[in-house]
PDB file of C-alpha atoms in Angstrom:
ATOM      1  CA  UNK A 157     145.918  29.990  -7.682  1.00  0.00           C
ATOM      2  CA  UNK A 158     144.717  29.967 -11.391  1.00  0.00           C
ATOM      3  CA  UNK A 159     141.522  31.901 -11.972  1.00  0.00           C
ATOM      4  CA  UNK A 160     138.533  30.444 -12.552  1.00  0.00           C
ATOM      5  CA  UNK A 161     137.209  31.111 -16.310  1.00  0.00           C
ATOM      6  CA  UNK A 162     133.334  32.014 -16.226  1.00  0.00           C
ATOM      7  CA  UNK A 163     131.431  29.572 -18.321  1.00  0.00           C
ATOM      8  CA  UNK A 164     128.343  30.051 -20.655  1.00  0.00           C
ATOM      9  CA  UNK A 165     125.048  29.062 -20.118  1.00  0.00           C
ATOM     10  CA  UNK A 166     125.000  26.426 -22.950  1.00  0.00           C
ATOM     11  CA  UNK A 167     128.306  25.234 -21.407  1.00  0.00           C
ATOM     12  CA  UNK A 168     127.018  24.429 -17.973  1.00  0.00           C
ATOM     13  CA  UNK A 169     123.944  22.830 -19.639  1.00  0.00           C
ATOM     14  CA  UNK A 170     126.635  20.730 -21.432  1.00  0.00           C
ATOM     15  CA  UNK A 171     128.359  19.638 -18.662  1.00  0.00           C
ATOM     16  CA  UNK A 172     125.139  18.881 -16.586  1.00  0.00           C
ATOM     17  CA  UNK A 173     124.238  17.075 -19.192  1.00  0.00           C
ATOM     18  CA  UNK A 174     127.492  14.967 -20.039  1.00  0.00           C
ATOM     19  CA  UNK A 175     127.370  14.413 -15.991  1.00  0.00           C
ATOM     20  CA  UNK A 176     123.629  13.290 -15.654  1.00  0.00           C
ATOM     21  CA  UNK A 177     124.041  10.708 -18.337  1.00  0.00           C
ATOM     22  CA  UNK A 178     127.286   8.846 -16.388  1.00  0.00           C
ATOM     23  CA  UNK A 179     125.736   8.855 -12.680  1.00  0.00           C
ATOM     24  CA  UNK A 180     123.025   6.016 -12.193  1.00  0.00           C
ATOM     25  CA  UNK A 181     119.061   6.552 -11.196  1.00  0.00           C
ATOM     26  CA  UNK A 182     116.923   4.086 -10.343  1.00  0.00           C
ATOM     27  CA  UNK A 183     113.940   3.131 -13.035  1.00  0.00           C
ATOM     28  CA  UNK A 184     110.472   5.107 -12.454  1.00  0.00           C
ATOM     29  CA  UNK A 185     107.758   2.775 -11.437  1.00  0.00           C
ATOM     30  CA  UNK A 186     104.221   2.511 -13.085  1.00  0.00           C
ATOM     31  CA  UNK A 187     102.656   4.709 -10.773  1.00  0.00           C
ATOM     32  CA  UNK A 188      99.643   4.863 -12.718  1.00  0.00           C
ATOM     33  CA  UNK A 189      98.897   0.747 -12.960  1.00  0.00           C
ATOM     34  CA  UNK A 190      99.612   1.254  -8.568  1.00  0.00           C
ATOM     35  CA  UNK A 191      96.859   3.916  -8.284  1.00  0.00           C
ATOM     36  CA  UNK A 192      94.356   2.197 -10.541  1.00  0.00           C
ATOM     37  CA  UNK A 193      94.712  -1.043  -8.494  1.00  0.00           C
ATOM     38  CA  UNK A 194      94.625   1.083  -5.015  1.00  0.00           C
ATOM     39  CA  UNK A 195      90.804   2.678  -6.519  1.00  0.00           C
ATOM     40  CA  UNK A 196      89.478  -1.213  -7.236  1.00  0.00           C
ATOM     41  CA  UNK A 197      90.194  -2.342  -4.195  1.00  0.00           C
ATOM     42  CA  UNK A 198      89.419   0.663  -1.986  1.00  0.00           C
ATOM     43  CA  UNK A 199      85.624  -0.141  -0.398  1.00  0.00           C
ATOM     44  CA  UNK A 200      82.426   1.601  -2.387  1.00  0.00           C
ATOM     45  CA  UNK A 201      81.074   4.477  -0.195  1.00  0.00           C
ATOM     46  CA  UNK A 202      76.899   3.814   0.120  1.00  0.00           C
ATOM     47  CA  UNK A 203      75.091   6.235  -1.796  1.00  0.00           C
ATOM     48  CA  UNK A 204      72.876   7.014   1.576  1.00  0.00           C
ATOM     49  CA  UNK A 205      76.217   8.348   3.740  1.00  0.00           C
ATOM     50  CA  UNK A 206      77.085  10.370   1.155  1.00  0.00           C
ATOM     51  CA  UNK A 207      75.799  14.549   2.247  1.00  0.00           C
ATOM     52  CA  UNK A 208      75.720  17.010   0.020  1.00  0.00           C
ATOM     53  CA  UNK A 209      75.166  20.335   0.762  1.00  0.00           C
ATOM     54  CA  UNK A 210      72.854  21.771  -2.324  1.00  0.00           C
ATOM     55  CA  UNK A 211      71.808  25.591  -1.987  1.00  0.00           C
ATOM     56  CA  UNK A 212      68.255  25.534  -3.395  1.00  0.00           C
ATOM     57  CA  UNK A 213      67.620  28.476  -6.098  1.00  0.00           C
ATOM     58  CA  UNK A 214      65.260  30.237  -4.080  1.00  0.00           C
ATOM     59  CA  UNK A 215      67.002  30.840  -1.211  1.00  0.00           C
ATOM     60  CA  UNK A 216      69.816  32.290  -3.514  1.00  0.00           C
ATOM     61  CA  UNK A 217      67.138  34.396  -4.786  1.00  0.00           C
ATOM     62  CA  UNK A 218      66.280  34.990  -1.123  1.00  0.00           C
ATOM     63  CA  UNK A 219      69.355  36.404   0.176  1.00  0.00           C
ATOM     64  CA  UNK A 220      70.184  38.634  -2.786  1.00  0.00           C
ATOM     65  CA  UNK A 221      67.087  40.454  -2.934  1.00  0.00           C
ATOM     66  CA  UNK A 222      67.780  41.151   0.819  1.00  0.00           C
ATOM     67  CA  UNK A 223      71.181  42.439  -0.288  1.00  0.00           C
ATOM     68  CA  UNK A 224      69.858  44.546  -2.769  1.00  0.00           C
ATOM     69  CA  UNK A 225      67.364  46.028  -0.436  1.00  0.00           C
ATOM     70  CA  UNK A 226      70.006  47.087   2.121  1.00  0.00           C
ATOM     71  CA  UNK A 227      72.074  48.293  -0.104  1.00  0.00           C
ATOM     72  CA  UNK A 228      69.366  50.236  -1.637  1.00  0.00           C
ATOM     73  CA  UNK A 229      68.122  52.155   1.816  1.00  0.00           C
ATOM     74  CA  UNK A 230      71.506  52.450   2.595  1.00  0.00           C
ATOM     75  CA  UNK A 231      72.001  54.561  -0.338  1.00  0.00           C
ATOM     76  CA  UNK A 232      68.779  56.652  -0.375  1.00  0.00           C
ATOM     77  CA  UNK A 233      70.110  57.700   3.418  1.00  0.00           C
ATOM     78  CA  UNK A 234      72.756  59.816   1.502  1.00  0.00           C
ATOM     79  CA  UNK A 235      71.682  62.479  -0.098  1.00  0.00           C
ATOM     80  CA  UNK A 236      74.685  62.473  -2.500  1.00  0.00           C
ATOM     81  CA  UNK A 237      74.247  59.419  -3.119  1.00  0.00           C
ATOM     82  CA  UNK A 238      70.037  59.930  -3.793  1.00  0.00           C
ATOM     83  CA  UNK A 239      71.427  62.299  -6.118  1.00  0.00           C
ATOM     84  CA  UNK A 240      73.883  60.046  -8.001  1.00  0.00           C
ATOM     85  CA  UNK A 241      70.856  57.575  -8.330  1.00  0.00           C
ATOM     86  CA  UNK A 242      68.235  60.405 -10.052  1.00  0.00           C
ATOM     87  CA  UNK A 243      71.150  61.178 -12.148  1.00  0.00           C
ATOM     88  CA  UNK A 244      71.500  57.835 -13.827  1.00  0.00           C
ATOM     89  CA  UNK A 245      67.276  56.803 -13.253  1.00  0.00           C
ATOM     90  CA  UNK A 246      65.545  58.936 -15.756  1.00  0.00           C
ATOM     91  CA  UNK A 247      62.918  59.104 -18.125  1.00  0.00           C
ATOM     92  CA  UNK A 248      64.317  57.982 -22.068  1.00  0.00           C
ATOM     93  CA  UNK A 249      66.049  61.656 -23.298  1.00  0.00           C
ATOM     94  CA  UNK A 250      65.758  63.685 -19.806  1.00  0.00           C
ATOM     95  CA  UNK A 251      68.576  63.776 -16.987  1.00  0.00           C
ATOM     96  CA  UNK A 252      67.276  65.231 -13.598  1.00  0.00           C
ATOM     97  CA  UNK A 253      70.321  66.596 -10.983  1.00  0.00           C
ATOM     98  CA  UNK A 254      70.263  68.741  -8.021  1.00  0.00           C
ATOM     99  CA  UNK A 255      72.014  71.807  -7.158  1.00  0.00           C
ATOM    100  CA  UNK A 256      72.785  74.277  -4.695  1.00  0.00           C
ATOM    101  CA  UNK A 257      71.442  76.999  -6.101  1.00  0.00           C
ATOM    102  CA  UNK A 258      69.889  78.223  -9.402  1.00  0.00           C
ATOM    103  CA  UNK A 259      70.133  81.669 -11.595  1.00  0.00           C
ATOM    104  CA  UNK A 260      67.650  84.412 -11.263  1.00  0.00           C
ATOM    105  CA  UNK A 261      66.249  85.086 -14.412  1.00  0.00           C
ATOM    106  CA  UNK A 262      63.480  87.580 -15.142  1.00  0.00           C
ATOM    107  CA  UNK A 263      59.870  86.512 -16.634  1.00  0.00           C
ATOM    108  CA  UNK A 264      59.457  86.170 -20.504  1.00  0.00           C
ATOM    109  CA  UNK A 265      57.462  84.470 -22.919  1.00  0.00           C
ATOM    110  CA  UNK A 266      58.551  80.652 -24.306  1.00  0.00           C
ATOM    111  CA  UNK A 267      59.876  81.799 -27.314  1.00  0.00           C
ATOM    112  CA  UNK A 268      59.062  78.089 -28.943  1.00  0.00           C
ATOM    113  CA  UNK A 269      59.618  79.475 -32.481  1.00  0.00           C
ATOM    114  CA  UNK A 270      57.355  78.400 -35.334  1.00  0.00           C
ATOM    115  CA  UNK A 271      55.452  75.439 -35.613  1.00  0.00           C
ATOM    116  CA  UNK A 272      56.910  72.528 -37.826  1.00  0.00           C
ATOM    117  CA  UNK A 273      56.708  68.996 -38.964  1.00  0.00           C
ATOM    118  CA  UNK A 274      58.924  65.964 -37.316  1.00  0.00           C
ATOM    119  CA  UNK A 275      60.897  65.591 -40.724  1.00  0.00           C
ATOM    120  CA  UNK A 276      61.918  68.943 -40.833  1.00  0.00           C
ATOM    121  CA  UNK A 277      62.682  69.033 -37.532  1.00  0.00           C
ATOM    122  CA  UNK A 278      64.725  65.645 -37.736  1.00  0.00           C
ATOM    123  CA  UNK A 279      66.711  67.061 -40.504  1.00  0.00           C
ATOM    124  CA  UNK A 280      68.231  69.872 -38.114  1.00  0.00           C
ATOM    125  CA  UNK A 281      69.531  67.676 -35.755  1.00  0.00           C
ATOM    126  CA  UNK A 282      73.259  66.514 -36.863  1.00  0.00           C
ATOM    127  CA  UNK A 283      72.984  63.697 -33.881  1.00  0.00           C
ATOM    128  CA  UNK A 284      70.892  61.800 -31.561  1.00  0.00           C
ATOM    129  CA  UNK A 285      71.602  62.007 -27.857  1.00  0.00           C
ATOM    130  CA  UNK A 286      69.800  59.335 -25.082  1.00  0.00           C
ATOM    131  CA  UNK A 287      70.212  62.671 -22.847  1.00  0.00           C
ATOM    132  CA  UNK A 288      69.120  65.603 -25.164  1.00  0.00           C
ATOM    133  CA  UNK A 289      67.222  67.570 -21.920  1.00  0.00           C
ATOM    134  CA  UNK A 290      68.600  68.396 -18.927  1.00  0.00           C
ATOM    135  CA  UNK A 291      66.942  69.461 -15.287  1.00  0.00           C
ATOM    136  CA  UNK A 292      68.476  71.144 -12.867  1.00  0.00           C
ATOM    137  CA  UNK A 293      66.796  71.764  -9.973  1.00  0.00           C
ATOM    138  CA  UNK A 294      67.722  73.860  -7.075  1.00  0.00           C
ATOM    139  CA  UNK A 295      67.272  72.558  -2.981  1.00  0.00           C
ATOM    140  CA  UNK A 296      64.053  73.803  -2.405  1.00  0.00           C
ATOM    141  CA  UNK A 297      62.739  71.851  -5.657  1.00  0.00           C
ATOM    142  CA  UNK A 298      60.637  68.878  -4.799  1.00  0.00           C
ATOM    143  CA  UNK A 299      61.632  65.785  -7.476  1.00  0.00           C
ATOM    144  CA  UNK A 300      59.864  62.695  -7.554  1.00  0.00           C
ATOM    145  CA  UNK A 301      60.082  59.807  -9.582  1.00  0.00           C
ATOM    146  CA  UNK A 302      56.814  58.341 -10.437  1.00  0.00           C
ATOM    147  CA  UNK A 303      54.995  56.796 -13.197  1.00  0.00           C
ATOM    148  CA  UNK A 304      52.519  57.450 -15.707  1.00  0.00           C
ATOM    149  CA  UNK A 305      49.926  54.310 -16.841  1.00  0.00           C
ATOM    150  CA  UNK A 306      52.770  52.182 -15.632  1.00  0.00           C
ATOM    151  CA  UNK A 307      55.578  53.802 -17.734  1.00  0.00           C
ATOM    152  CA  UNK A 308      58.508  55.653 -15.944  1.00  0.00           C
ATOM    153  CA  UNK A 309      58.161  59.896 -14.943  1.00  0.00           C
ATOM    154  CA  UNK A 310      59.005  62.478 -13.129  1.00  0.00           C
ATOM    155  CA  UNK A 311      57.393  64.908 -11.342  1.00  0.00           C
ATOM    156  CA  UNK A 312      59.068  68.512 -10.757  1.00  0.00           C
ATOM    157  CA  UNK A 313      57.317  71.091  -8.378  1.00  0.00           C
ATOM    158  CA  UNK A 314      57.670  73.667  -5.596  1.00  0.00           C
ATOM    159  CA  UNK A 315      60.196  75.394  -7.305  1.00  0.00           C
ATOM    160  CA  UNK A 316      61.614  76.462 -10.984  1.00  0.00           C
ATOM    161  CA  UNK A 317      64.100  74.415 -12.038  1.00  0.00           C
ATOM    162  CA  UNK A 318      66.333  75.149 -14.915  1.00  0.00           C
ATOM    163  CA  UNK A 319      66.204  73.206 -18.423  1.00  0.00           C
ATOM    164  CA  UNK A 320      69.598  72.697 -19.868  1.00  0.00           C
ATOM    165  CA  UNK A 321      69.393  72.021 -23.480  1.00  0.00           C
ATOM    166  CA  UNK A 322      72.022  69.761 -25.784  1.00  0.00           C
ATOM    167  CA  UNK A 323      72.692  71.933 -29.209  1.00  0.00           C
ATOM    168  CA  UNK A 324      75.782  69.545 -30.297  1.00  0.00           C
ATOM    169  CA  UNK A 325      77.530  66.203 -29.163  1.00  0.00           C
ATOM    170  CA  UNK A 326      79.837  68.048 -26.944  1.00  0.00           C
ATOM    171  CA  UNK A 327      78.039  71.246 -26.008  1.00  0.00           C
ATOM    172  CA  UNK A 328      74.361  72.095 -24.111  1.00  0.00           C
ATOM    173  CA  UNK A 329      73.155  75.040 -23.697  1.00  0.00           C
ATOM    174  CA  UNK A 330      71.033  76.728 -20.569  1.00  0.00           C
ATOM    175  CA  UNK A 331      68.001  78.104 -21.013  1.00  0.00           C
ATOM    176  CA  UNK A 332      67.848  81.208 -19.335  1.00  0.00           C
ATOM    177  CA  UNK A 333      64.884  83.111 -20.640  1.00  0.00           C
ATOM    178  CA  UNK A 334      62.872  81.483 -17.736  1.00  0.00           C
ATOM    179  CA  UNK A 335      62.530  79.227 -15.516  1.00  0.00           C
ATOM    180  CA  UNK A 336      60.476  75.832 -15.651  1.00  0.00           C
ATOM    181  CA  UNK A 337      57.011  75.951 -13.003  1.00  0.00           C
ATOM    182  CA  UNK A 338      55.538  72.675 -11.670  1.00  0.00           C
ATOM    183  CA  UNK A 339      56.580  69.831 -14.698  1.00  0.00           C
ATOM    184  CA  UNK A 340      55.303  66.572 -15.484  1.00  0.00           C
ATOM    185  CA  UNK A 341      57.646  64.300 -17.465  1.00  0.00           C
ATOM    186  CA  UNK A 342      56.876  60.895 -18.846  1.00  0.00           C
ATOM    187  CA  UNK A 343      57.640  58.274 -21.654  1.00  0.00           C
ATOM    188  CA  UNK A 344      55.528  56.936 -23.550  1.00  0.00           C
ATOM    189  CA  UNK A 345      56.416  54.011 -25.424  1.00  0.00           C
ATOM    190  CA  UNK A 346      59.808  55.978 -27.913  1.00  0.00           C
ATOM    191  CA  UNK A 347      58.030  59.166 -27.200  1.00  0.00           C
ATOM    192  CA  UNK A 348      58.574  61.914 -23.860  1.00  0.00           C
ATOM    193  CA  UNK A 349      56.048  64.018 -23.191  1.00  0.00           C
ATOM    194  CA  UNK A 350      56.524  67.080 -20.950  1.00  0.00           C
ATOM    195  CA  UNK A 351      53.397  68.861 -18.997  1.00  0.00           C
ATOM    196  CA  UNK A 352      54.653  72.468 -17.616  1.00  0.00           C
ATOM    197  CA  UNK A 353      51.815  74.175 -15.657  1.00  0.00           C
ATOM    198  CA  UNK A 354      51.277  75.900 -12.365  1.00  0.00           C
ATOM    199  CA  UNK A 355      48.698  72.611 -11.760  1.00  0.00           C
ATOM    200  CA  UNK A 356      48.968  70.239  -9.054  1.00  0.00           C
ATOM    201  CA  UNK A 357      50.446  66.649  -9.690  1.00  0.00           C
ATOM    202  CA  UNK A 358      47.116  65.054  -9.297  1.00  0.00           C
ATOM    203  CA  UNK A 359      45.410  67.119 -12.028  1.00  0.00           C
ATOM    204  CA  UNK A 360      48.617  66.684 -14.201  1.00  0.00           C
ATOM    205  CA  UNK A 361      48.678  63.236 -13.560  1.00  0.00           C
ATOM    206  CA  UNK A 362      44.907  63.054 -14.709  1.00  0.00           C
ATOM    207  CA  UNK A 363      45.470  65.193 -17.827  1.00  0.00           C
ATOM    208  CA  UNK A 364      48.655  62.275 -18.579  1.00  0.00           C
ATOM    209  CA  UNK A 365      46.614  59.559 -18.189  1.00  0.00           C
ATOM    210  CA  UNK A 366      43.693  60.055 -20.632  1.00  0.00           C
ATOM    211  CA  UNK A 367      46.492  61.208 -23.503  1.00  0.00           C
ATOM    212  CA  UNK A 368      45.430  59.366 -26.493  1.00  0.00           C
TER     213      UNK A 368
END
């Protein structure tokens, strides 16, 4: 028996070809003119059986706010997840996170160096970060977001917490010379403003509120 040669892909299609055009197929009909004439004689539906189901804005509205509320005490059960939620929930320019436990450090002065004007103090900064302060505060610190004449706060008391402070893009620095006492943080329009005190939240609260 002779072997059989293996043809080429453009020879088969060739061959298909040569043998489609010599075997007979019957003529296509106008299936569009058929379907037109089926749709003028089919029977108009009344306008009054027709039912449409419309979901009416409000009760879209409706059902996702009680999604988002769900959701929401689900998460503040969790207190990773209560966590997560101060992390990214923060006043313009300060980040507040938890941890387990915070350095001793011993008792100094603030050290805030010499006073200075904004420009000058613009010029030393190579960059501009949304999160240039950072709060750390240990388990037995009481955090609680707040607000101060209607504009977003926080309120840090019980006990010190730890102020982490960013000196380039990449890097931060801790500030260990002390640690922060009770500490009322707010914003103000494009401008946070930080009360640190050993006074209650309601006095510091009081002292916020009549700011000019």
């Amino acid at each position: 028996m002779a072997e059989l040669r293996q043809v080429s892909d453009s020879e088969l299609e060739a061959s298909l070809r040569d043998a489609g055009s010599r075997y007979p197929y019957p003529p296509t009909p106008n299936l569009a003119h058929a379907v037109r004439a089926r749709i003028v004689l089919a029977p108009a539906v009344p306008a009054t059986s027709r039912r449409v189901n419309v979901v009416r804005p409000w009760r879209l509205a409706l059902v996702a706010g009680l999604v988002l509320v769900f959701l929401a005490g689900a998460a503040l059960l969790n207190r990773g997840t209560r966590d997560a939620i101060a992390h990214f929930f923060h006043v313009r320019g300060v980040v507040v996170t938890k941890a387990s436990a915070l350095p001793s450090v011993s008792v100094s002065s603030l050290n805030l160096g010499q006073p200075t004007s904004l420009e000058r103090a613009q010029s030393l900064v190579s960059f501009i970060s949304p999160e240039l302060f950072l709060k750390v505060a240990g388990p037995d610190t009481h955090v609680e977001e707040t607000s101060v004449n209607g504009d977003p706060a926080w309120w840090l008391a019980g006990h010190p917490h730890v102020i982490i402070v960013q000196t380039t893009p990449e890097d931060y620095r801790e500030e260990r010379l002390r640690l922060a006492a009770n500490t009322l943080v707010w914003e103000d329009e494009s401008v946070t403003l930080r009360i640190e005190s050993g006074l209650s939240k309601s006095d510091a609260m009081d002292i916020a509120t009549h700011m000019p």
